[in-house]
mmCIF file with all atom_site columns, C-alpha atoms in Angstrom:
data_model
loop_
_atom_site.group_PDB
_atom_site.id
_atom_site.type_symbol
_atom_site.label_atom_id
_atom_site.label_alt_id
_atom_site.label_comp_id
_atom_site.label_asym_id
_atom_site.label_entity_id
_atom_site.label_seq_id
_atom_site.pdbx_PDB_ins_code
_atom_site.Cartn_x
_atom_site.Cartn_y
_atom_site.Cartn_z
_atom_site.occupancy
_atom_site.B_iso_or_equiv
_atom_site.pdbx_formal_charge
_atom_site.auth_seq_id
_atom_site.auth_comp_id
_atom_site.auth_asym_id
_atom_site.auth_atom_id
_atom_site.pdbx_PDB_model_num
ATOM 1   C CA . MET O 1 1   ? 189.331 56.001 34.819 1.00 47.00 ? 605 MET O CA 1
ATOM 2   C CA . GLN O 1 2   ? 186.545 57.140 32.497 1.00 50.00 ? 606 GLN O CA 1
ATOM 3   C CA . PRO O 1 3   ? 182.936 57.103 33.801 1.00 52.00 ? 607 PRO O CA 1
ATOM 4   C CA . ARG O 1 4   ? 180.901 54.263 32.369 1.00 54.00 ? 608 ARG O CA 1
ATOM 5   C CA . PRO O 1 5   ? 178.541 55.053 29.469 1.00 52.00 ? 609 PRO O CA 1
ATOM 6   C CA . ILE O 1 6   ? 175.304 56.591 30.573 1.00 57.00 ? 610 ILE O CA 1
ATOM 7   C CA . ALA O 1 7   ? 172.457 54.457 31.812 1.00 53.00 ? 611 ALA O CA 1
ATOM 8   C CA . PHE O 1 8   ? 169.395 56.587 32.300 1.00 62.00 ? 612 PHE O CA 1
ATOM 9   C CA . PRO O 1 9   ? 169.417 56.149 36.082 1.00 65.00 ? 613 PRO O CA 1
ATOM 10  C CA . ASP O 1 10  ? 172.695 58.097 35.900 1.00 90.00 ? 614 ASP O CA 1
ATOM 11  C CA . LEU O 1 11  ? 170.971 61.163 34.396 1.00 95.00 ? 615 LEU O CA 1
ATOM 12  C CA . ALA O 1 12  ? 169.531 64.232 36.105 1.00 96.00 ? 616 ALA O CA 1
ATOM 13  C CA . VAL O 1 13  ? 167.668 66.938 34.217 1.00 98.00 ? 617 VAL O CA 1
ATOM 14  C CA . VAL O 1 14  ? 167.870 70.456 35.654 1.00 98.00 ? 618 VAL O CA 1
ATOM 15  C CA . ILE O 1 15  ? 165.311 73.037 34.542 1.00 98.00 ? 619 ILE O CA 1
ATOM 16  C CA . PRO O 1 16  ? 165.362 76.702 35.610 1.00 98.00 ? 620 PRO O CA 1
ATOM 17  C CA . ALA O 1 17  ? 161.823 78.065 35.750 1.00 98.00 ? 621 ALA O CA 1
ATOM 18  C CA . ARG O 1 18  ? 160.098 81.402 36.102 1.00 96.00 ? 622 ARG O CA 1
ATOM 19  C CA . ASN O 1 19  ? 156.325 81.555 35.608 1.00 97.00 ? 623 ASN O CA 1
ATOM 20  C CA . ALA O 1 20  ? 156.492 78.462 33.405 1.00 97.00 ? 624 ALA O CA 1
ATOM 21  C CA . ALA O 1 21  ? 153.302 76.671 34.484 1.00 97.00 ? 625 ALA O CA 1
ATOM 22  C CA . ALA O 1 22  ? 151.914 76.776 30.938 1.00 97.00 ? 626 ALA O CA 1
ATOM 23  C CA . THR O 1 23  ? 154.935 75.227 29.193 1.00 97.00 ? 627 THR O CA 1
ATOM 24  C CA . LEU O 1 24  ? 156.478 73.021 31.869 1.00 98.00 ? 628 LEU O CA 1
ATOM 25  C CA . PRO O 1 25  ? 154.039 70.079 31.572 1.00 98.00 ? 629 PRO O CA 1
ATOM 26  C CA . ALA O 1 26  ? 154.979 69.448 27.938 1.00 98.00 ? 630 ALA O CA 1
ATOM 27  C CA . THR O 1 27  ? 158.678 69.734 28.771 1.00 98.00 ? 631 THR O CA 1
ATOM 28  C CA . LEU O 1 28  ? 158.412 67.207 31.597 1.00 97.00 ? 632 LEU O CA 1
ATOM 29  C CA . ALA O 1 29  ? 156.212 64.868 29.541 1.00 97.00 ? 633 ALA O CA 1
ATOM 30  C CA . SER O 1 30  ? 158.839 64.752 26.791 1.00 96.00 ? 634 SER O CA 1
ATOM 31  C CA . LEU O 1 31  ? 161.372 63.403 29.301 1.00 95.00 ? 635 LEU O CA 1
ATOM 32  C CA . GLY O 1 32  ? 159.295 60.328 30.089 1.00 91.00 ? 636 GLY O CA 1
ATOM 33  C CA . ASP O 1 33  ? 160.728 58.152 32.821 1.00 87.00 ? 637 ASP O CA 1
ATOM 34  C CA . ALA O 1 34  ? 164.283 58.235 31.433 1.00 88.00 ? 638 ALA O CA 1
ATOM 35  C CA . PRO O 1 35  ? 166.021 60.466 34.027 1.00 92.00 ? 639 PRO O CA 1
ATOM 36  C CA . ARG O 1 36  ? 166.392 59.330 37.588 1.00 90.00 ? 640 ARG O CA 1
ATOM 37  C CA . THR O 1 37  ? 165.971 62.892 38.800 1.00 95.00 ? 641 THR O CA 1
ATOM 38  C CA . VAL O 1 38  ? 164.279 65.975 37.394 1.00 97.00 ? 642 VAL O CA 1
ATOM 39  C CA . VAL O 1 39  ? 164.991 69.177 39.286 1.00 98.00 ? 643 VAL O CA 1
ATOM 40  C CA . VAL O 1 40  ? 163.011 72.351 38.666 1.00 98.00 ? 644 VAL O CA 1
ATOM 41  C CA . ALA O 1 41  ? 164.811 75.356 40.138 1.00 98.00 ? 645 ALA O CA 1
ATOM 42  C CA . ASP O 1 42  ? 162.009 77.854 40.648 1.00 98.00 ? 646 ASP O CA 1
ATOM 43  C CA . CYS O 1 43  ? 162.640 81.502 41.460 1.00 96.00 ? 647 CYS O CA 1
ATOM 44  C CA . GLY O 1 44  ? 159.361 82.215 43.227 1.00 93.00 ? 648 GLY O CA 1
ATOM 45  C CA . SER O 1 45  ? 157.017 82.019 40.251 1.00 96.00 ? 649 SER O CA 1
ATOM 46  C CA . ALA O 1 46  ? 153.616 83.624 40.730 1.00 97.00 ? 650 ALA O CA 1
ATOM 47  C CA . ASP O 1 47  ? 151.713 81.242 38.448 1.00 97.00 ? 651 ASP O CA 1
ATOM 48  C CA . GLY O 1 48  ? 151.986 77.999 40.402 1.00 96.00 ? 652 GLY O CA 1
ATOM 49  C CA . THR O 1 49  ? 155.020 76.660 38.543 1.00 98.00 ? 653 THR O CA 1
ATOM 50  C CA . ALA O 1 50  ? 156.367 74.971 41.671 1.00 97.00 ? 654 ALA O CA 1
ATOM 51  C CA . VAL O 1 51  ? 153.038 73.240 42.331 1.00 97.00 ? 655 VAL O CA 1
ATOM 52  C CA . VAL O 1 52  ? 152.801 72.021 38.736 1.00 97.00 ? 656 VAL O CA 1
ATOM 53  C CA . ALA O 1 53  ? 156.381 70.721 38.840 1.00 98.00 ? 657 ALA O CA 1
ATOM 54  C CA . ALA O 1 54  ? 155.849 68.858 42.095 1.00 97.00 ? 658 ALA O CA 1
ATOM 55  C CA . GLU O 1 55  ? 152.559 67.338 40.946 1.00 97.00 ? 659 GLU O CA 1
ATOM 56  C CA . LEU O 1 56  ? 154.323 66.024 37.827 1.00 97.00 ? 660 LEU O CA 1
ATOM 57  C CA . GLY O 1 57  ? 157.043 64.342 39.879 1.00 96.00 ? 661 GLY O CA 1
ATOM 58  C CA . ALA O 1 58  ? 159.874 66.857 39.700 1.00 97.00 ? 662 ALA O CA 1
ATOM 59  C CA . ARG O 1 59  ? 161.949 67.889 42.686 1.00 97.00 ? 663 ARG O CA 1
ATOM 60  C CA . VAL O 1 60  ? 161.452 71.620 43.281 1.00 98.00 ? 664 VAL O CA 1
ATOM 61  C CA . VAL O 1 61  ? 164.413 73.669 44.460 1.00 98.00 ? 665 VAL O CA 1
ATOM 62  C CA . PRO O 1 62  ? 163.743 77.293 45.496 1.00 97.00 ? 666 PRO O CA 1
ATOM 63  C CA . ALA O 1 63  ? 166.325 79.621 43.988 1.00 97.00 ? 667 ALA O CA 1
ATOM 64  C CA . PRO O 1 64  ? 166.984 83.331 43.486 1.00 96.00 ? 668 PRO O CA 1
ATOM 65  C CA . GLU O 1 65  ? 165.991 84.831 40.160 1.00 94.00 ? 669 GLU O CA 1
ATOM 66  C CA . GLY O 1 66  ? 168.550 84.411 37.377 1.00 94.00 ? 670 GLY O CA 1
ATOM 67  C CA . ARG O 1 67  ? 169.004 81.354 35.167 1.00 95.00 ? 671 ARG O CA 1
ATOM 68  C CA . GLY O 1 68  ? 172.674 80.892 36.043 1.00 97.00 ? 672 GLY O CA 1
ATOM 69  C CA . ILE O 1 69  ? 172.174 80.674 39.791 1.00 97.00 ? 673 ILE O CA 1
ATOM 70  C CA . GLN O 1 70  ? 169.027 78.591 39.297 1.00 98.00 ? 674 GLN O CA 1
ATOM 71  C CA . LEU O 1 71  ? 170.934 76.070 37.177 1.00 98.00 ? 675 LEU O CA 1
ATOM 72  C CA . ALA O 1 72  ? 173.861 76.007 39.610 1.00 98.00 ? 676 ALA O CA 1
ATOM 73  C CA . MET O 1 73  ? 171.554 75.338 42.552 1.00 98.00 ? 677 MET O CA 1
ATOM 74  C CA . GLY O 1 74  ? 169.678 72.689 40.584 1.00 98.00 ? 678 GLY O CA 1
ATOM 75  C CA . VAL O 1 75  ? 172.916 70.892 39.731 1.00 98.00 ? 679 VAL O CA 1
ATOM 76  C CA . ALA O 1 76  ? 173.997 71.059 43.385 1.00 97.00 ? 680 ALA O CA 1
ATOM 77  C CA . ALA O 1 77  ? 170.695 69.483 44.434 1.00 97.00 ? 681 ALA O CA 1
ATOM 78  C CA . CYS O 1 78  ? 171.270 66.243 42.508 1.00 96.00 ? 682 CYS O CA 1
ATOM 79  C CA . ALA O 1 79  ? 174.052 63.665 42.534 1.00 94.00 ? 683 ALA O CA 1
ATOM 80  C CA . GLU O 1 80  ? 173.822 61.853 39.176 1.00 95.00 ? 684 GLU O CA 1
ATOM 81  C CA . PRO O 1 81  ? 177.045 61.838 37.144 1.00 94.00 ? 685 PRO O CA 1
ATOM 82  C CA . TRP O 1 82  ? 175.346 63.116 33.979 1.00 96.00 ? 686 TRP O CA 1
ATOM 83  C CA . VAL O 1 83  ? 173.391 66.371 33.894 1.00 97.00 ? 687 VAL O CA 1
ATOM 84  C CA . LEU O 1 84  ? 171.098 67.737 31.197 1.00 98.00 ? 688 LEU O CA 1
ATOM 85  C CA . LEU O 1 85  ? 170.468 71.478 31.449 1.00 98.00 ? 689 LEU O CA 1
ATOM 86  C CA . LEU O 1 86  ? 167.126 72.242 29.818 1.00 98.00 ? 690 LEU O CA 1
ATOM 87  C CA . HIS O 1 87  ? 164.796 75.225 29.499 1.00 98.00 ? 691 HIS O CA 1
ATOM 88  C CA . ALA O 1 88  ? 161.224 75.099 30.773 1.00 97.00 ? 692 ALA O CA 1
ATOM 89  C CA . ASP O 1 89  ? 159.718 75.846 27.346 1.00 96.00 ? 693 ASP O CA 1
ATOM 90  C CA . THR O 1 90  ? 161.705 73.225 25.425 1.00 97.00 ? 694 THR O CA 1
ATOM 91  C CA . VAL O 1 91  ? 160.355 69.816 24.433 1.00 98.00 ? 695 VAL O CA 1
ATOM 92  C CA . LEU O 1 92  ? 162.759 67.039 23.450 1.00 97.00 ? 696 LEU O CA 1
ATOM 93  C CA . SER O 1 93  ? 161.846 65.112 20.316 1.00 96.00 ? 697 SER O CA 1
ATOM 94  C CA . PRO O 1 94  ? 160.819 61.434 20.458 1.00 93.00 ? 698 PRO O CA 1
ATOM 95  C CA . GLY O 1 95  ? 163.861 59.182 20.475 1.00 91.00 ? 699 GLY O CA 1
ATOM 96  C CA . TRP O 1 96  ? 166.059 61.631 22.373 1.00 95.00 ? 700 TRP O CA 1
ATOM 97  C CA . GLN O 1 97  ? 166.900 58.899 24.869 1.00 92.00 ? 701 GLN O CA 1
ATOM 98  C CA . ASN O 1 98  ? 168.471 56.739 22.155 1.00 91.00 ? 702 ASN O CA 1
ATOM 99  C CA . ALA O 1 99  ? 170.393 59.725 20.810 1.00 93.00 ? 703 ALA O CA 1
ATOM 100 C CA . VAL O 1 100 ? 171.748 60.526 24.273 1.00 93.00 ? 704 VAL O CA 1
ATOM 101 C CA . THR O 1 101 ? 172.694 56.874 24.803 1.00 90.00 ? 705 THR O CA 1
ATOM 102 C CA . ALA O 1 102 ? 174.619 56.885 21.534 1.00 91.00 ? 706 ALA O CA 1
ATOM 103 C CA . PHE O 1 103 ? 176.299 60.160 22.442 1.00 93.00 ? 707 PHE O CA 1
ATOM 104 C CA . ALA O 1 104 ? 177.351 58.961 25.877 1.00 90.00 ? 708 ALA O CA 1
ATOM 105 C CA . ALA O 1 105 ? 178.617 55.619 24.563 1.00 89.00 ? 709 ALA O CA 1
ATOM 106 C CA . ALA O 1 106 ? 181.476 57.357 22.754 1.00 93.00 ? 710 ALA O CA 1
ATOM 107 C CA . PRO O 1 107 ? 184.891 56.727 24.381 1.00 94.00 ? 711 PRO O CA 1
ATOM 108 C CA . ASP O 1 108 ? 185.447 60.443 24.984 1.00 95.00 ? 712 ASP O CA 1
ATOM 109 C CA . ALA O 1 109 ? 181.872 61.264 26.011 1.00 95.00 ? 713 ALA O CA 1
ATOM 110 C CA . ALA O 1 110 ? 182.838 62.401 29.517 1.00 95.00 ? 714 ALA O CA 1
ATOM 111 C CA . ARG O 1 111 ? 185.265 64.915 28.014 1.00 97.00 ? 715 ARG O CA 1
ATOM 112 C CA . VAL O 1 112 ? 182.746 66.673 25.749 1.00 98.00 ? 716 VAL O CA 1
ATOM 113 C CA . ALA O 1 113 ? 179.302 68.242 26.090 1.00 98.00 ? 717 ALA O CA 1
ATOM 114 C CA . GLY O 1 114 ? 176.344 67.648 23.797 1.00 98.00 ? 718 GLY O CA 1
ATOM 115 C CA . TYR O 1 115 ? 173.599 69.902 22.468 1.00 98.00 ? 719 TYR O CA 1
ATOM 116 C CA . PHE O 1 116 ? 170.419 69.185 20.516 1.00 98.00 ? 720 PHE O CA 1
ATOM 117 C CA . ARG O 1 117 ? 169.347 70.537 17.127 1.00 98.00 ? 721 ARG O CA 1
ATOM 118 C CA . PHE O 1 118 ? 167.345 73.737 17.502 1.00 98.00 ? 722 PHE O CA 1
ATOM 119 C CA . ARG O 1 119 ? 163.735 73.752 16.320 1.00 98.00 ? 723 ARG O CA 1
ATOM 120 C CA . LEU O 1 120 ? 160.822 76.137 16.880 1.00 97.00 ? 724 LEU O CA 1
ATOM 121 C CA . ASP O 1 121 ? 157.185 75.144 17.314 1.00 96.00 ? 725 ASP O CA 1
ATOM 122 C CA . ASP O 1 122 ? 156.124 77.419 14.465 1.00 97.00 ? 726 ASP O CA 1
ATOM 123 C CA . ASP O 1 123 ? 155.389 76.655 10.809 1.00 96.00 ? 727 ASP O CA 1
ATOM 124 C CA . ALA O 1 124 ? 156.354 80.163 9.660  1.00 96.00 ? 728 ALA O CA 1
ATOM 125 C CA . LYS O 1 125 ? 159.123 80.496 7.088  1.00 97.00 ? 729 LYS O CA 1
ATOM 126 C CA . GLU O 1 126 ? 160.853 82.904 9.459  1.00 97.00 ? 730 GLU O CA 1
ATOM 127 C CA . ALA O 1 127 ? 161.192 80.028 11.928 1.00 96.00 ? 731 ALA O CA 1
ATOM 128 C CA . ARG O 1 128 ? 162.925 77.852 9.341  1.00 97.00 ? 732 ARG O CA 1
ATOM 129 C CA . ARG O 1 129 ? 165.339 80.669 8.477  1.00 97.00 ? 733 ARG O CA 1
ATOM 130 C CA . LEU O 1 130 ? 166.187 81.167 12.133 1.00 97.00 ? 734 LEU O CA 1
ATOM 131 C CA . GLU O 1 131 ? 166.785 77.426 12.586 1.00 97.00 ? 735 GLU O CA 1
ATOM 132 C CA . THR O 1 132 ? 169.190 77.505 9.642  1.00 97.00 ? 736 THR O CA 1
ATOM 133 C CA . ALA O 1 133 ? 171.019 80.464 11.160 1.00 96.00 ? 737 ALA O CA 1
ATOM 134 C CA . VAL O 1 134 ? 171.314 78.682 14.507 1.00 97.00 ? 738 VAL O CA 1
ATOM 135 C CA . ALA O 1 135 ? 172.701 75.551 12.821 1.00 97.00 ? 739 ALA O CA 1
ATOM 136 C CA . TRP O 1 136 ? 175.333 77.741 11.122 1.00 96.00 ? 740 TRP O CA 1
ATOM 137 C CA . ARG O 1 137 ? 176.180 79.458 14.409 1.00 95.00 ? 741 ARG O CA 1
ATOM 138 C CA . CYS O 1 138 ? 176.651 76.120 16.161 1.00 96.00 ? 742 CYS O CA 1
ATOM 139 C CA . ARG O 1 139 ? 178.741 74.589 13.382 1.00 93.00 ? 743 ARG O CA 1
ATOM 140 C CA . TRP O 1 140 ? 181.037 77.490 12.629 1.00 93.00 ? 744 TRP O CA 1
ATOM 141 C CA . LEU O 1 141 ? 181.092 79.545 15.828 1.00 93.00 ? 745 LEU O CA 1
ATOM 142 C CA . GLY O 1 142 ? 180.592 76.800 18.388 1.00 94.00 ? 746 GLY O CA 1
ATOM 143 C CA . LEU O 1 143 ? 177.799 78.716 20.137 1.00 96.00 ? 747 LEU O CA 1
ATOM 144 C CA . PRO O 1 144 ? 174.775 76.589 20.976 1.00 97.00 ? 748 PRO O CA 1
ATOM 145 C CA . TYR O 1 145 ? 172.381 78.400 23.297 1.00 96.00 ? 749 TYR O CA 1
ATOM 146 C CA . GLY O 1 146 ? 170.597 77.126 26.375 1.00 96.00 ? 750 GLY O CA 1
ATOM 147 C CA . ASP O 1 147 ? 167.369 76.486 24.478 1.00 96.00 ? 751 ASP O CA 1
ATOM 148 C CA . GLN O 1 148 ? 169.184 73.619 22.739 1.00 98.00 ? 752 GLN O CA 1
ATOM 149 C CA . GLY O 1 149 ? 169.878 71.867 26.016 1.00 98.00 ? 753 GLY O CA 1
ATOM 150 C CA . LEU O 1 150 ? 173.334 70.893 27.236 1.00 98.00 ? 754 LEU O CA 1
ATOM 151 C CA . LEU O 1 151 ? 174.281 67.349 28.259 1.00 98.00 ? 755 LEU O CA 1
ATOM 152 C CA . ILE O 1 152 ? 177.452 67.284 30.297 1.00 97.00 ? 756 ILE O CA 1
ATOM 153 C CA . HIS O 1 153 ? 179.239 64.962 32.694 1.00 97.00 ? 757 HIS O CA 1
ATOM 154 C CA . ARG O 1 154 ? 179.525 66.342 36.197 1.00 96.00 ? 758 ARG O CA 1
ATOM 155 C CA . GLY O 1 155 ? 183.301 65.917 36.138 1.00 97.00 ? 759 GLY O CA 1
ATOM 156 C CA . LEU O 1 156 ? 183.677 68.090 33.043 1.00 98.00 ? 760 LEU O CA 1
ATOM 157 C CA . LEU O 1 157 ? 181.251 70.658 34.424 1.00 98.00 ? 761 LEU O CA 1
ATOM 158 C CA . GLY O 1 158 ? 183.378 70.902 37.540 1.00 97.00 ? 762 GLY O CA 1
ATOM 159 C CA . ARG O 1 159 ? 186.589 71.254 35.551 1.00 98.00 ? 763 ARG O CA 1
ATOM 160 C CA . VAL O 1 160 ? 185.252 74.289 33.681 1.00 98.00 ? 764 VAL O CA 1
ATOM 161 C CA . GLY O 1 161 ? 184.072 75.954 36.874 1.00 98.00 ? 765 GLY O CA 1
ATOM 162 C CA . GLY O 1 162 ? 180.416 74.899 36.946 1.00 97.00 ? 766 GLY O CA 1
ATOM 163 C CA . VAL O 1 163 ? 177.481 76.865 35.620 1.00 97.00 ? 767 VAL O CA 1
ATOM 164 C CA . PRO O 1 164 ? 178.264 80.606 35.663 1.00 96.00 ? 768 PRO O CA 1
ATOM 165 C CA . GLU O 1 165 ? 175.948 82.148 38.246 1.00 95.00 ? 769 GLU O CA 1
ATOM 166 C CA . GLU O 1 166 ? 174.868 85.012 36.002 1.00 93.00 ? 770 GLU O CA 1
ATOM 167 C CA . PRO O 1 167 ? 171.342 86.395 35.480 1.00 90.00 ? 771 PRO O CA 1
ATOM 168 C CA . MET O 1 168 ? 171.664 85.908 31.712 1.00 91.00 ? 772 MET O CA 1
ATOM 169 C CA . MET O 1 169 ? 174.214 84.764 29.113 1.00 95.00 ? 773 MET O CA 1
ATOM 170 C CA . GLU O 1 170 ? 175.161 81.925 31.444 1.00 97.00 ? 774 GLU O CA 1
ATOM 171 C CA . ASP O 1 171 ? 174.710 79.534 28.522 1.00 97.00 ? 775 ASP O CA 1
ATOM 172 C CA . VAL O 1 172 ? 177.110 81.471 26.294 1.00 96.00 ? 776 VAL O CA 1
ATOM 173 C CA . ALA O 1 173 ? 179.620 81.803 29.124 1.00 96.00 ? 777 ALA O CA 1
ATOM 174 C CA . LEU O 1 174 ? 179.508 78.050 29.758 1.00 98.00 ? 778 LEU O CA 1
ATOM 175 C CA . VAL O 1 175 ? 179.967 76.981 26.143 1.00 97.00 ? 779 VAL O CA 1
ATOM 176 C CA . ARG O 1 176 ? 182.795 79.501 25.784 1.00 96.00 ? 780 ARG O CA 1
ATOM 177 C CA . ARG O 1 177 ? 184.521 77.858 28.748 1.00 97.00 ? 781 ARG O CA 1
ATOM 178 C CA . LEU O 1 178 ? 184.076 74.501 27.067 1.00 98.00 ? 782 LEU O CA 1
ATOM 179 C CA . GLY O 1 179 ? 185.296 75.686 23.667 1.00 96.00 ? 783 GLY O CA 1
ATOM 180 C CA . ARG O 1 180 ? 184.365 74.330 20.230 1.00 95.00 ? 784 ARG O CA 1
ATOM 181 C CA . ARG O 1 181 ? 186.469 71.185 20.566 1.00 95.00 ? 785 ARG O CA 1
ATOM 182 C CA . ARG O 1 182 ? 184.487 70.048 23.589 1.00 97.00 ? 786 ARG O CA 1
ATOM 183 C CA . LEU O 1 183 ? 181.051 70.580 22.029 1.00 98.00 ? 787 LEU O CA 1
ATOM 184 C CA . ARG O 1 184 ? 179.285 67.946 19.964 1.00 97.00 ? 788 ARG O CA 1
ATOM 185 C CA . PRO O 1 185 ? 175.770 67.750 18.456 1.00 97.00 ? 789 PRO O CA 1
ATOM 186 C CA . ILE O 1 186 ? 173.278 65.151 19.664 1.00 97.00 ? 790 ILE O CA 1
ATOM 187 C CA . ALA O 1 187 ? 171.156 63.529 16.959 1.00 96.00 ? 791 ALA O CA 1
ATOM 188 C CA . ALA O 1 188 ? 167.780 64.709 18.276 1.00 97.00 ? 792 ALA O CA 1
ATOM 189 C CA . GLU O 1 189 ? 165.802 67.944 18.364 1.00 98.00 ? 793 GLU O CA 1
ATOM 190 C CA . ALA O 1 190 ? 165.001 70.404 21.125 1.00 98.00 ? 794 ALA O CA 1
ATOM 191 C CA . VAL O 1 191 ? 161.735 72.032 20.099 1.00 98.00 ? 795 VAL O CA 1
ATOM 192 C CA . THR O 1 192 ? 161.433 75.436 21.741 1.00 96.00 ? 796 THR O CA 1
ATOM 193 C CA . SER O 1 193 ? 158.460 77.744 22.071 1.00 95.00 ? 797 SER O CA 1
ATOM 194 C CA . ALA O 1 194 ? 158.399 80.491 19.446 1.00 95.00 ? 798 ALA O CA 1
ATOM 195 C CA . ALA O 1 195 ? 156.051 82.626 21.573 1.00 94.00 ? 799 ALA O CA 1
ATOM 196 C CA . LYS O 1 196 ? 158.616 85.383 22.135 1.00 94.00 ? 800 LYS O CA 1
ATOM 197 C CA . PHE O 1 197 ? 159.437 85.562 18.431 1.00 95.00 ? 801 PHE O CA 1
ATOM 198 C CA . ARG O 1 198 ? 155.765 85.704 17.466 1.00 95.00 ? 802 ARG O CA 1
ATOM 199 C CA . ARG O 1 199 ? 155.135 88.378 20.090 1.00 95.00 ? 803 ARG O CA 1
ATOM 200 C CA . ASP O 1 200 ? 158.122 90.607 19.287 1.00 95.00 ? 804 ASP O CA 1
ATOM 201 C CA . GLY O 1 201 ? 158.589 89.728 15.616 1.00 96.00 ? 805 GLY O CA 1
ATOM 202 C CA . TYR O 1 202 ? 161.305 87.433 14.302 1.00 96.00 ? 806 TYR O CA 1
ATOM 203 C CA . LEU O 1 203 ? 163.514 90.214 12.981 1.00 94.00 ? 807 LEU O CA 1
ATOM 204 C CA . ARG O 1 204 ? 163.197 92.440 16.017 1.00 95.00 ? 808 ARG O CA 1
ATOM 205 C CA . ARG O 1 205 ? 163.801 89.605 18.472 1.00 94.00 ? 809 ARG O CA 1
ATOM 206 C CA . SER O 1 206 ? 166.785 88.297 16.510 1.00 94.00 ? 810 SER O CA 1
ATOM 207 C CA . VAL O 1 207 ? 168.375 91.746 16.280 1.00 94.00 ? 811 VAL O CA 1
ATOM 208 C CA . ARG O 1 208 ? 167.844 92.208 20.007 1.00 93.00 ? 812 ARG O CA 1
ATOM 209 C CA . ASN O 1 209 ? 169.499 88.876 20.780 1.00 93.00 ? 813 ASN O CA 1
ATOM 210 C CA . VAL O 1 210 ? 172.486 89.614 18.544 1.00 92.00 ? 814 VAL O CA 1
ATOM 211 C CA . GLY O 1 211 ? 172.829 93.035 20.131 1.00 94.00 ? 815 GLY O CA 1
ATOM 212 C CA . LEU O 1 212 ? 172.863 91.618 23.650 1.00 92.00 ? 816 LEU O CA 1
ATOM 213 C CA . LEU O 1 213 ? 175.380 88.964 22.641 1.00 92.00 ? 817 LEU O CA 1
ATOM 214 C CA . SER O 1 214 ? 177.629 91.606 21.087 1.00 93.00 ? 818 SER O CA 1
ATOM 215 C CA . LEU O 1 215 ? 177.489 93.702 24.253 1.00 93.00 ? 819 LEU O CA 1
ATOM 216 C CA . TRP O 1 216 ? 178.364 90.627 26.315 1.00 92.00 ? 820 TRP O CA 1
ATOM 217 C CA . PHE O 1 217 ? 181.419 89.969 24.155 1.00 92.00 ? 821 PHE O CA 1
ATOM 218 C CA . LEU O 1 218 ? 182.397 93.620 24.638 1.00 93.00 ? 822 LEU O CA 1
ATOM 219 C CA . GLY O 1 219 ? 182.374 93.067 28.381 1.00 93.00 ? 823 GLY O CA 1
ATOM 220 C CA . VAL O 1 220 ? 179.044 94.563 29.458 1.00 93.00 ? 824 VAL O CA 1
ATOM 221 C CA . PRO O 1 221 ? 178.081 92.820 32.740 1.00 91.00 ? 825 PRO O CA 1
ATOM 222 C CA . PRO O 1 222 ? 175.077 90.447 32.550 1.00 89.00 ? 826 PRO O CA 1
ATOM 223 C CA . ARG O 1 223 ? 173.297 92.411 35.297 1.00 87.00 ? 827 ARG O CA 1
ATOM 224 C CA . VAL O 1 224 ? 173.298 95.399 32.951 1.00 90.00 ? 828 VAL O CA 1
ATOM 225 C CA . LEU O 1 225 ? 172.182 93.280 30.005 1.00 87.00 ? 829 LEU O CA 1
ATOM 226 C CA . VAL O 1 226 ? 169.149 92.133 31.988 1.00 87.00 ? 830 VAL O CA 1
ATOM 227 C CA . ARG O 1 227 ? 168.006 95.743 32.251 1.00 81.00 ? 831 ARG O CA 1
ATOM 228 C CA . LEU O 1 228 ? 168.673 96.366 28.560 1.00 78.00 ? 832 LEU O CA 1
ATOM 229 C CA . GLY O 1 229 ? 166.800 93.215 27.575 1.00 69.00 ? 833 GLY O CA 1
#
């Protein structure tokens, strides 16, 4: 028996956070009152992230450092059948609720996972080029990243082994477990902070990311990649 189409009380949003007090309020505000539960899995942030999250109505779950284990613990802390994995510096565009409703109303919705269109909060032409590259990567390689969010039914998440409890590349590992045929775009945007690209330079940051991804595909353990990153 297939789970019924999503009603927003059936949705939990899980956000891994590390020193995200500056960006988290906008992320939580973009969610509105749609999800029943919002879990922030905080790894001992030093900037008051946990206090900010709690004051804004999120449930705070203490977790070890590492996005994979944080996400896994956040998912374990809620019971809703639908889970949206979301980064703490990502803001969902207005109307995302309707897009998610349409996605989840599909007959096979519980057998696929959804991701949002990638956007950066930067007007630079380099940002537009990167967005185009990400759209190509998603369409042809089936590799959306965690900063695009991932909407998935708990049953499907369990069947693919849950969120990989890795310190990084957990998003790539999860979508690889799902495979291209079980990934589908959601007709809304996830607008992510471009702060790291502005700080490091678009080219340098992009080359770094591609290099780390290549090493991951070659079998370098994520714990080593964290040190290299």
